[in-house]
Short mmCIF file of C-alpha atoms and ligand atoms in Angstrom, two decimals:
data_model
loop_
_atom_site.label_atom_id
_atom_site.label_comp_id
_atom_site.label_asym_id
_atom_site.label_seq_id
_atom_site.Cartn_x
_atom_site.Cartn_y
_atom_site.Cartn_z
CA MET A 1 0.03 0.04 0.04
CA LYS A 2 1.29 3.45 -0.92
CA VAL A 3 0.75 6.01 1.75
CA ALA A 4 0.43 9.65 0.49
CA ILE A 5 0.97 12.48 2.93
CA ILE A 6 -0.52 15.72 1.81
CA GLY A 7 1.40 18.59 3.51
CA GLY A 8 4.15 16.22 4.34
CA THR A 9 6.69 19.05 4.72
CA GLY A 10 4.97 20.21 7.88
CA ASP A 11 5.56 19.00 11.51
CA GLN A 12 2.89 16.34 11.63
CA GLY A 13 3.21 15.07 8.03
CA PHE A 14 6.99 14.87 8.38
CA GLY A 15 6.75 12.90 11.66
CA LEU A 16 4.33 10.40 10.08
CA ALA A 17 6.26 10.08 6.95
CA LEU A 18 9.39 9.43 9.10
CA ARG A 19 7.69 6.62 11.18
CA PHE A 20 6.07 4.96 8.16
CA ALA A 21 9.23 5.06 6.12
CA LYS A 22 11.03 3.59 9.14
CA ALA A 23 8.46 0.83 9.27
CA GLY A 24 9.12 -0.03 5.70
CA GLU A 25 5.97 1.51 4.15
CA LYS A 26 5.93 3.11 0.75
CA VAL A 27 5.62 6.82 1.39
CA LEU A 28 4.67 9.60 -1.15
CA LEU A 29 5.45 12.92 0.68
CA GLY A 30 3.39 15.74 -0.87
CA SER A 31 3.85 19.46 -0.83
CA ARG A 32 2.58 22.42 -2.87
CA ASP A 33 6.28 22.78 -3.97
CA ILE A 34 8.07 19.71 -5.29
CA LYS A 35 11.51 20.95 -4.22
CA LYS A 36 10.33 21.40 -0.68
CA ALA A 37 8.93 17.79 -0.73
CA GLU A 38 12.30 16.49 -2.13
CA ASN A 39 14.25 18.45 0.58
CA THR A 40 12.07 17.01 3.31
CA VAL A 41 12.60 13.39 1.91
CA ASN A 42 16.44 13.99 1.95
CA ILE A 43 16.15 14.90 5.64
CA ILE A 44 14.21 11.68 6.31
CA HIS A 45 16.73 9.60 4.34
CA ASN A 46 19.54 11.22 6.46
CA MET A 47 17.70 10.54 9.66
CA LEU A 48 17.14 6.76 8.64
CA LYS A 49 20.64 6.25 7.09
CA GLY A 50 21.55 2.68 7.25
CA GLU A 51 18.07 1.48 7.36
CA GLU A 52 16.37 -0.48 4.62
CA LEU A 53 13.65 1.84 3.20
CA GLU A 54 11.01 0.51 0.88
CA CYS A 55 10.45 3.76 -0.88
CA ILE A 56 10.00 7.32 0.06
CA GLN A 57 9.59 10.01 -2.60
CA GLY A 58 8.88 13.68 -2.55
CA MET A 59 6.33 15.08 -5.15
CA THR A 60 3.48 17.60 -5.43
CA ASN A 61 0.31 17.04 -3.36
CA GLN A 62 -1.53 16.27 -6.52
CA GLN A 63 0.90 13.55 -7.56
CA ALA A 64 1.02 11.99 -4.13
CA ALA A 65 -2.81 11.84 -4.01
CA GLN A 66 -2.98 10.31 -7.48
CA LYS A 67 -0.46 7.75 -6.79
CA GLY A 68 -1.38 6.90 -3.12
CA ASP A 69 -3.75 4.17 -2.03
CA LEU A 70 -4.39 5.84 1.25
CA VAL A 71 -4.06 9.59 1.54
CA ILE A 72 -3.37 11.36 4.92
CA LEU A 73 -4.20 15.09 5.12
CA THR A 74 -1.82 17.01 7.48
CA VAL A 75 -2.34 20.78 6.87
CA PRO A 76 -3.55 23.47 9.16
CA LEU A 77 -7.33 24.19 9.24
CA GLN A 78 -7.04 27.29 7.16
CA ALA A 79 -5.35 25.18 4.37
CA GLN A 80 -7.85 22.21 4.68
CA LYS A 81 -10.38 23.15 2.04
CA VAL A 82 -7.96 24.75 -0.48
CA THR A 83 -5.77 21.68 -0.23
CA LEU A 84 -8.65 19.25 -0.65
CA ARG A 85 -9.90 21.27 -3.62
CA SER A 86 -6.42 20.79 -5.26
CA ILE A 87 -6.41 16.90 -4.82
CA LYS A 88 -10.13 16.07 -4.86
CA ASP A 89 -10.03 14.59 -8.46
CA HIS A 90 -7.58 11.94 -7.19
CA LEU A 91 -9.48 10.68 -4.21
CA GLU A 92 -12.13 8.63 -5.92
CA GLY A 93 -12.43 5.12 -4.14
CA LYS A 94 -9.66 5.98 -1.72
CA ILE A 95 -9.48 6.34 2.06
CA LEU A 96 -8.73 9.91 3.26
CA VAL A 97 -7.45 10.21 6.71
CA ASP A 98 -7.91 13.61 8.28
CA ALA A 99 -5.47 14.55 11.02
CA THR A 100 -6.64 18.24 11.14
CA VAL A 101 -7.28 19.83 14.44
CA PRO A 102 -9.32 23.10 14.39
CA LEU A 103 -7.12 25.21 16.61
CA GLU A 104 -7.78 28.90 17.18
CA THR A 105 -4.41 29.61 15.63
CA CYS A 106 -6.08 29.43 12.31
CA ILE A 107 -7.88 32.75 13.18
CA GLY A 108 -5.00 34.38 14.88
CA GLY A 109 -5.70 32.87 18.33
CA SER A 110 -4.23 30.42 20.79
CA SER A 111 -3.14 26.81 20.14
CA THR A 112 -4.79 25.80 23.50
CA ARG A 113 -8.21 26.72 22.18
CA TYR A 114 -10.53 24.84 19.80
CA VAL A 115 -12.64 26.48 17.05
CA ASP A 116 -16.11 25.12 16.69
CA LEU A 117 -16.98 24.23 13.06
CA TRP A 118 -20.38 24.27 11.44
CA GLU A 119 -19.92 20.59 10.35
CA GLY A 120 -18.98 19.56 13.94
CA SER A 121 -15.37 18.59 13.37
CA ALA A 122 -12.60 19.05 10.87
CA ALA A 123 -13.04 15.45 9.68
CA GLU A 124 -16.77 15.93 9.09
CA ARG A 125 -15.92 19.16 7.26
CA THR A 126 -13.69 17.05 4.90
CA ALA A 127 -16.57 14.50 4.52
CA GLU A 128 -19.01 17.29 3.70
CA PHE A 129 -16.55 18.75 1.22
CA LEU A 130 -16.06 15.33 -0.49
CA LYS A 131 -19.68 14.05 -0.23
CA GLU A 132 -19.93 13.88 -4.15
CA LYS A 133 -16.94 11.57 -4.18
CA GLU A 134 -16.65 7.89 -3.48
CA THR A 135 -13.99 8.73 -0.76
CA THR A 136 -14.04 7.20 2.80
CA ILE A 137 -13.07 9.57 5.49
CA VAL A 138 -11.25 8.40 8.61
CA SER A 139 -10.24 10.67 11.49
CA ALA A 140 -6.86 9.73 13.09
CA PHE A 141 -3.47 10.98 14.40
CA ASN A 142 -5.01 14.19 15.80
CA ASN A 143 -3.65 13.58 19.24
CA ILE A 144 -0.10 12.27 18.59
CA SER A 145 2.37 15.12 18.69
CA SER A 146 4.82 15.62 15.97
CA SER A 147 7.56 15.84 18.60
CA SER A 148 6.84 12.19 19.67
CA LEU A 149 6.84 11.04 16.01
CA THR A 150 10.14 12.78 15.21
CA ASN A 151 11.84 11.43 18.30
CA ILE A 152 12.70 8.09 16.49
CA LYS A 153 15.02 6.97 19.36
CA GLU A 154 11.86 6.24 21.44
CA ASP A 155 8.62 4.42 20.96
CA VAL A 156 5.47 6.68 20.65
CA LYS A 157 3.72 6.00 23.93
CA CYS A 158 0.30 7.06 22.79
CA ASP A 159 -2.98 5.66 21.65
CA CYS A 160 -4.22 6.72 18.25
CA LEU A 161 -8.01 7.41 18.41
CA VAL A 162 -9.59 6.46 15.11
CA SER A 163 -13.16 7.42 14.08
CA GLY A 164 -15.02 6.61 10.89
CA ASP A 165 -18.15 5.31 9.44
CA ASP A 166 -16.62 2.41 7.44
CA ALA A 167 -15.22 -0.52 9.43
CA GLU A 168 -12.99 -1.85 6.71
CA SER A 169 -11.23 1.59 6.15
CA LYS A 170 -10.92 2.15 9.80
CA ASN A 171 -9.30 -1.23 10.18
CA LYS A 172 -6.76 -0.35 7.56
CA VAL A 173 -5.91 2.93 9.04
CA MET A 174 -5.57 1.25 12.59
CA GLU A 175 -3.24 -1.41 11.08
CA LEU A 176 -1.12 1.32 9.59
CA ALA A 177 -1.07 3.43 12.85
CA GLU A 178 0.16 0.39 14.70
CA LYS A 179 3.23 0.16 12.40
CA ILE A 180 4.52 3.02 14.62
CA PRO A 181 6.20 1.36 17.56
CA GLY A 182 4.36 1.99 20.86
CA VAL A 183 1.15 3.11 19.26
CA ARG A 184 -2.01 1.35 19.95
CA ALA A 185 -4.98 2.23 17.67
CA ILE A 186 -8.50 2.46 19.27
CA ASP A 187 -11.68 2.25 17.19
CA CYS A 188 -13.69 5.21 18.53
CA GLY A 189 -16.83 4.66 16.58
CA PRO A 190 -18.49 6.83 13.90
CA LEU A 191 -16.86 9.78 12.28
CA GLU A 192 -18.93 12.23 14.37
CA ASN A 193 -16.86 11.12 17.39
CA ALA A 194 -14.01 13.18 15.75
CA ARG A 195 -15.83 16.12 17.49
CA ILE A 196 -14.70 14.72 20.76
CA VAL A 197 -11.27 13.46 19.69
CA GLU A 198 -10.12 16.61 17.96
CA LYS A 199 -10.96 18.61 21.09
CA ILE A 200 -8.47 16.58 23.19
CA THR A 201 -5.58 18.07 21.33
CA PRO A 202 -5.74 21.68 22.68
CA LEU A 203 -5.83 20.05 26.14
CA LEU A 204 -2.62 18.22 25.34
CA ILE A 205 -1.07 21.33 24.20
CA THR A 206 -2.03 23.08 27.39
CA LEU A 207 -0.45 20.21 29.27
CA ASN A 208 2.70 20.54 27.22
CA ILE A 209 2.96 24.19 28.02
CA LYS A 210 2.25 23.59 31.81
CA ASN A 211 4.83 20.82 32.02
CA LYS A 212 7.44 22.37 29.62
CA THR A 213 7.33 19.32 27.35
CA ARG A 214 6.11 18.59 23.74
CA LEU A 215 5.29 14.92 24.22
CA ALA A 216 2.01 14.85 26.17
CA GLY A 217 -0.05 11.98 24.81
CA LEU A 218 -3.01 9.89 25.59
CA ARG A 219 -3.64 6.31 26.85
CA ILE A 220 -7.03 4.84 27.31
CA THR A 221 -7.06 2.12 30.02
CA GLY A 222 -9.46 -0.65 31.01
CA LEU A 223 -10.31 -1.85 27.47
N1 NAP B 301 2.18 19.45 14.77
C1 NAP B 301 1.61 18.55 15.60
O1 NAP B 301 2.21 18.11 16.67
C2 NAP B 301 0.21 17.95 15.34
C3 NAP B 301 -0.34 17.03 16.22
C4 NAP B 301 -1.61 16.47 15.97
C5 NAP B 301 -2.29 16.98 14.83
N2 NAP B 301 -1.87 18.10 14.03
C6 NAP B 301 -2.60 18.70 13.05
O2 NAP B 301 -2.08 18.22 11.81
C7 NAP B 301 -2.22 19.37 10.90
C8 NAP B 301 -0.81 19.75 10.47
O3 NAP B 301 -0.16 20.28 11.45
P1 NAP B 301 1.42 20.77 11.32
O4 NAP B 301 1.88 21.23 12.56
O5 NAP B 301 2.21 19.75 10.49
O6 NAP B 301 1.12 22.12 10.38
P2 NAP B 301 2.13 23.09 9.49
O7 NAP B 301 3.55 22.51 9.78
O8 NAP B 301 1.82 24.35 9.93
O9 NAP B 301 1.65 22.82 7.97
C9 NAP B 301 1.79 21.55 7.39
C10 NAP B 301 1.81 21.89 5.89
O10 NAP B 301 0.70 22.42 5.29
C11 NAP B 301 1.05 23.26 4.18
N3 NAP B 301 0.39 24.45 4.33
C12 NAP B 301 0.60 25.41 5.45
N4 NAP B 301 -0.19 26.38 5.26
C13 NAP B 301 -0.80 26.35 4.04
C14 NAP B 301 -1.76 27.13 3.34
N5 NAP B 301 -2.13 28.32 3.88
N6 NAP B 301 -2.29 26.61 2.24
C15 NAP B 301 -1.86 25.39 1.74
N7 NAP B 301 -0.97 24.56 2.41
C16 NAP B 301 -0.45 25.08 3.63
C17 NAP B 301 2.50 23.37 4.11
O11 NAP B 301 3.06 22.45 3.11
P3 NAP B 301 3.68 22.97 1.74
O12 NAP B 301 4.15 24.40 2.00
O13 NAP B 301 4.81 22.02 1.68
O14 NAP B 301 2.72 22.77 0.76
C18 NAP B 301 3.01 22.92 5.43
O15 NAP B 301 4.27 22.37 5.59
C19 NAP B 301 -2.93 20.46 11.55
O16 NAP B 301 -4.26 20.46 11.26
C20 NAP B 301 -2.72 20.25 13.07
O17 NAP B 301 -3.66 20.70 13.86
C21 NAP B 301 -0.58 18.51 14.30
#
């Protein structure tokens, strides 16, 4: 399976690309700017020097979406729709994983505050935008910090909360998430539960600030 990461030059996309490449997945790292994507891939190659990599390539977001089997969106909320518009013709029949968190930063505010969206959550906003397409939307990776992902010397000691309306697609995303050492994927039910999951991230950012770390994460117990 080829994993396309849209906005893969940013913190979250970079962290996911790094971890999936390290796990031996085929990764297509997308950007608006092909040079930026290629530079980011070079950094990943340097970080994983000596490891056997299946394939990681830098390309435009459109190329990544076209060639990818599973597409992960890692852009800020203000870029969500414009980015989706630029790749929507390549998403037919695919799984689109939305990692977007609607932080107040998108309107000049604080990263410790959530912005309520008309559709209920960023993932449902994506679903609404792509409703004419045969694309399955899954919400995941919203609560795993890029700092944990990038710290490849350590496992990522976090659960990945996964929401979506299609069980098979959710299973694929959960399987992929668990390729990251330390990550346990949890089926959190329908896509509308992304409303709850996305709201946890500003809380984790608050905890990071209070505790002078960047690694706050979440574990669900008792399951
Ligand atoms: N960072 C984290 O720890 C973390 C954790 C959980 C969830 N998330 C969520 O994951 C998403 C990405 O976070 P991030 O920290 O990686 O964001 P970011 O670094 O600010 O941006 C990611 C990429 O999106 C593209 N982009 C930025 N602004 C854009 C614009 N106005 N129009 C089009 N493309 C634009 C850029 O790629 P190009 O310039 O290469 O096109 C950029 O490298 C966000 O929704 C965030 O809430 C982040």
